[in-house]
Coordinates of C-alpha atoms in Angstrom, one line a residue:
X1 CA -21.7 7.8 21.8
X2 CA -20.3 11.2 22.2
X3 CA -16.8 11.9 21.5
X4 CA -14.6 13.5 24.0
X5 CA -13.4 16.9 22.6
X6 CA -10.1 17.0 24.7
X7 CA -9.0 13.7 23.4
X8 CA -10.1 14.6 19.9
X9 CA -7.8 17.9 20.1
X10 CA -4.9 15.8 21.5
X11 CA -5.3 13.3 18.9
X12 CA -5.3 15.8 16.1
X13 CA -2.2 17.7 17.6
X14 CA -0.4 14.3 17.7
X15 CA -1.1 13.2 14.2
X16 CA -0.8 16.9 12.8
X17 CA 2.5 17.6 14.3
X18 CA 4.6 15.4 11.9
X19 CA 2.9 17.2 8.9
X20 CA 3.7 20.6 10.3
X21 CA 7.4 19.5 11.0
X22 CA 7.7 18.2 7.6
X23 CA 6.1 21.3 6.1
X24 CA 8.7 23.6 8.1
X25 CA 11.6 21.4 7.2
X26 CA 10.4 21.6 3.5
X27 CA 10.0 25.4 3.4
X28 CA 12.4 26.5 6.0
X29 CA 16.0 27.8 5.2
X30 CA 19.1 27.8 7.6
X31 CA 16.9 26.4 10.6
X32 CA 19.5 25.5 13.1
X33 CA 19.6 25.0 16.7
X34 CA 18.4 26.7 18.9
X35 CA 16.0 28.4 16.6
X36 CA 12.2 27.3 17.3
X37 CA 11.3 28.4 13.7
X38 CA 13.1 28.6 10.4
X39 CA 14.6 32.4 10.0
X40 CA 13.6 32.3 6.2
X41 CA 11.3 30.4 3.9
X42 CA 11.6 29.4 0.4
X43 CA 9.5 27.4 -2.3
X44 CA 12.6 26.2 -4.2
X45 CA 12.5 22.7 -3.0
X46 CA 8.7 22.6 -3.8
X47 CA 9.5 23.8 -7.2
X48 CA 11.6 20.6 -7.7
X49 CA 8.5 18.6 -7.6
X50 CA 6.7 21.0 -10.3
X51 CA 9.6 20.4 -13.0
X52 CA 8.8 17.8 -15.5
X53 CA 12.1 16.2 -15.4
X54 CA 12.5 16.4 -11.6
X55 CA 13.5 13.4 -9.8
X56 CA 10.7 14.0 -7.2
X57 CA 7.8 14.0 -9.8
X58 CA 9.1 11.0 -11.6
X59 CA 9.4 9.3 -8.1
X60 CA 5.8 10.3 -7.4
X61 CA 4.4 9.0 -10.8
X62 CA 6.5 5.8 -10.5
X63 CA 5.1 5.1 -7.0
X64 CA 1.6 5.6 -8.1
X65 CA 1.8 3.5 -11.0
X66 CA 3.6 0.5 -9.0
X67 CA 1.4 0.8 -6.0
X68 CA -1.7 1.0 -8.2
X69 CA -0.7 -1.9 -10.3
X70 CA 0.1 -4.1 -7.3
X71 CA -3.0 -3.2 -5.4
X72 CA -5.3 -4.1 -8.5
X73 CA -3.7 -7.2 -9.4
X74 CA -3.3 -8.5 -5.8
X75 CA -6.8 -7.8 -4.9
X76 CA -8.1 -9.5 -8.1
X77 CA -5.6 -12.4 -7.4
X78 CA -6.5 -12.8 -3.7
X79 CA -10.2 -12.8 -4.2
X80 CA -10.2 -15.6 -6.6
X81 CA -7.2 -17.6 -4.7
X82 CA -9.3 -17.3 -1.5
X83 CA -12.3 -18.8 -3.2
X84 CA -10.1 -21.7 -4.5
X85 CA -8.5 -22.2 -1.0
X86 CA -12.0 -22.3 0.9
X87 CA -13.4 -24.9 -1.5
X88 CA -10.1 -27.1 -1.4
X89 CA -9.8 -30.2 0.6
X90 CA -7.4 -29.0 2.9
X91 CA -8.0 -25.2 3.4
X92 CA -5.7 -24.8 6.4
X93 CA -2.6 -26.1 4.5
X94 CA -3.0 -23.2 2.0
X95 CA -3.7 -20.7 4.9
X96 CA -0.3 -21.8 6.6
X97 CA 1.4 -21.3 3.2
X98 CA -0.1 -17.7 2.8
X99 CA 1.6 -16.7 6.1
X100 CA 5.1 -17.9 5.0
X101 CA 6.1 -14.6 3.0
X102 CA 5.7 -12.8 6.5
X103 CA 8.0 -15.2 8.3
X104 CA 11.1 -13.3 7.0
X105 CA 12.0 -9.8 6.9
X106 CA 11.6 -8.0 3.4
X107 CA 15.2 -7.6 3.0
X108 CA 16.0 -11.4 3.8
X109 CA 13.3 -12.4 1.5
X110 CA 14.9 -10.1 -1.2
X111 CA 18.1 -11.7 -0.8
X112 CA 16.7 -15.2 -1.0
X113 CA 14.6 -14.5 -4.4
X114 CA 17.3 -12.0 -6.1
X115 CA 19.2 -15.0 -7.8
X116 CA 16.0 -16.0 -9.7
X117 CA 15.2 -12.4 -10.5
X118 CA 18.6 -12.2 -12.2
X119 CA 18.1 -15.3 -14.1
X120 CA 14.6 -14.2 -15.3
X121 CA 16.0 -10.7 -16.2
X122 CA 13.7 -9.0 -13.6
X123 CA 16.5 -7.5 -11.3
X124 CA 16.5 -3.6 -11.7
X125 CA 13.4 -3.3 -13.4
X126 CA 9.7 -2.0 -12.6
X127 CA 8.3 -5.3 -13.5
X128 CA 10.7 -7.1 -11.1
X129 CA 9.5 -4.8 -8.3
X130 CA 5.9 -5.4 -9.1
X131 CA 6.4 -9.1 -9.1
X132 CA 8.1 -9.0 -5.8
X133 CA 5.5 -6.8 -4.1
X134 CA 3.1 -9.4 -5.3
X135 CA 4.7 -11.9 -3.3
X136 CA 3.7 -10.0 -0.3
X137 CA 0.4 -8.6 -1.2
X138 CA -1.2 -11.6 -3.0
X139 CA -0.9 -13.7 0.4
X140 CA -2.2 -10.7 2.3
X141 CA -5.3 -10.3 0.0
X142 CA -5.9 -13.9 0.2
X143 CA -5.8 -14.1 4.0
X144 CA -8.2 -10.8 4.0
X145 CA -10.8 -12.5 1.7
X146 CA -10.7 -15.7 3.8
X147 CA -13.6 -14.5 5.8
X148 CA -15.9 -13.8 3.0
X149 CA -15.7 -17.3 1.3
X150 CA -17.6 -18.9 4.0
X151 CA -20.7 -21.0 3.8
X152 CA -23.0 -18.1 3.2
X153 CA -21.2 -16.9 0.0
X154 CA -20.9 -20.2 -1.5
X155 CA -24.5 -20.9 -0.8
X156 CA -25.5 -17.6 -2.5
X157 CA -23.3 -18.9 -5.5
X158 CA -25.1 -22.3 -5.6
X159 CA -28.4 -20.5 -5.2
X160 CA -27.8 -18.3 -8.3
X161 CA -26.6 -21.4 -10.2
X162 CA -29.8 -23.3 -9.7
X163 CA -31.8 -20.3 -10.8
X164 CA -30.1 -20.3 -14.2
X165 CA -27.1 -18.1 -13.7
X166 CA -24.0 -19.2 -15.3
X167 CA -20.8 -19.3 -13.3
X168 CA -19.5 -16.1 -14.9
X169 CA -22.9 -14.1 -14.3
X170 CA -23.1 -15.5 -10.7
X171 CA -19.5 -14.1 -10.0
X172 CA -20.1 -10.7 -11.5
X173 CA -23.7 -10.3 -10.3
X174 CA -24.0 -11.8 -7.1
X175 CA -20.4 -12.5 -5.5
X176 CA -18.8 -9.1 -6.6
X177 CA -21.7 -6.9 -5.2
X178 CA -21.6 -8.8 -2.0
X179 CA -17.8 -8.4 -1.7
X180 CA -17.6 -4.9 -2.8
X181 CA -16.9 -3.4 0.7
X182 CA -14.4 -5.8 1.2
X183 CA -12.7 -5.4 -2.3
X184 CA -12.5 -1.5 -1.7
X185 CA -10.8 -2.0 1.8
X186 CA -8.3 -4.7 0.4
X187 CA -7.7 -2.5 -2.3
X188 CA -6.7 0.5 -0.1
X189 CA -4.7 -1.8 2.1
X190 CA -2.6 -3.6 -0.5
X191 CA -1.9 -0.1 -2.1
X192 CA -0.4 1.1 1.2
X193 CA 1.8 -2.0 1.5
X194 CA 3.3 -1.4 -1.9
X195 CA 3.3 2.4 -1.4
X196 CA 5.5 2.3 1.7
X197 CA 7.6 -0.7 0.7
X198 CA 11.4 0.0 1.0
X199 CA 13.3 -3.3 1.6
X200 CA 12.1 -5.4 -1.4
X201 CA 12.0 -2.4 -3.9
X202 CA 15.5 -1.0 -2.9
X203 CA 17.2 -4.1 -2.9
X204 CA 15.7 -6.0 -6.1
X205 CA 15.9 -2.7 -8.0
X206 CA 19.6 -2.3 -7.5
X207 CA 19.2 1.5 -7.3
X208 CA 17.4 1.8 -10.8
X209 CA 13.7 2.1 -9.6
X210 CA 13.6 5.1 -7.3
X211 CA 10.3 5.2 -5.8
X212 CA 9.4 7.9 -3.3
X213 CA 10.3 5.7 -0.5
X214 CA 13.8 5.0 -1.8
X215 CA 14.2 8.7 -2.4
X216 CA 13.3 9.6 1.0
X217 CA 16.2 7.4 2.1
X218 CA 18.6 8.7 -0.3
X219 CA 17.8 12.4 0.5
X220 CA 18.4 11.4 4.3
X221 CA 21.8 9.8 3.5
X222 CA 22.7 13.0 1.6
X223 CA 21.8 15.2 4.5
X224 CA 19.2 17.0 2.2
X225 CA 16.8 17.7 4.7
X226 CA 14.5 19.9 2.5
X227 CA 14.0 17.4 -0.1
X228 CA 13.7 14.6 2.3
X229 CA 10.7 16.5 3.9
X230 CA 9.0 17.1 0.5
X231 CA 9.5 13.3 -0.3
X232 CA 8.1 12.3 3.0
X233 CA 5.2 14.7 2.6
X234 CA 4.3 13.3 -0.8
X235 CA 4.6 10.0 0.6
X236 CA 2.4 10.5 3.6
X237 CA -0.4 12.8 2.1
X238 CA -2.1 10.1 -0.4
X239 CA -1.7 7.6 2.4
X240 CA -3.5 10.0 4.8
X241 CA -5.9 10.4 2.2
X242 CA -6.6 6.9 1.7
X243 CA -6.8 6.0 5.3
X244 CA -9.5 8.8 5.6
X245 CA -11.7 7.2 2.6
X246 CA -11.2 3.8 4.1
X247 CA -12.5 4.9 7.5
X248 CA -15.6 6.9 5.8
X249 CA -16.2 3.5 3.8
X250 CA -16.0 1.4 7.0
X251 CA -18.4 3.7 9.0
X252 CA -20.9 4.0 6.1
X253 CA -20.7 0.2 6.0
X254 CA -21.4 -0.4 9.7

């Protein structure tokens, strides 16, 4: 099927405009209405990123650490939990429970679990943010892998066991290779969920864990449009790269 060049050009312009605007906001100085373009440009806002003790570089590393940790843990846990749900006597009940974290807005969920986090000394810590994000991403990954753990996967596991494989060997050498494309996709998706989270992170960290998402809102509240634009670009570029890699993986699999 041939692509429509006009539609492709329109989509490129629509998706590229936010990045162009953020780039102009990050580099432009004294950009006021009704000027179409900034009168002068400067790289001083970007220089804040290169400084080792700058809040932007710290926020970037912190966001990468939290999102990577959450995605790896939630993907692994979701894969194992989805298998347990598929083999349980009443899988529908566990599936319904997996939807419960999404019945409430993230901020309201954070308000409900904050007293428990305070008692467990997790409030205002990186570990507390990771645990809170796992409450959202693990059910997502469990639901994501629900389709994998059908009769075919279970029969493959049983067949490998009858041929002499141990349960560990069947899991490592049969099930994981079968689920590899889904594992990669789920890893990307859970990374994006943790990467863009604001409600849980901002409320439970009580201002101590300043990820890039939190910094964007802080800079907007301070009317610092240039640093807000730089933080937004740092927030969007890795996500755009992951979405592109995810698309390539899906196309290759199809």
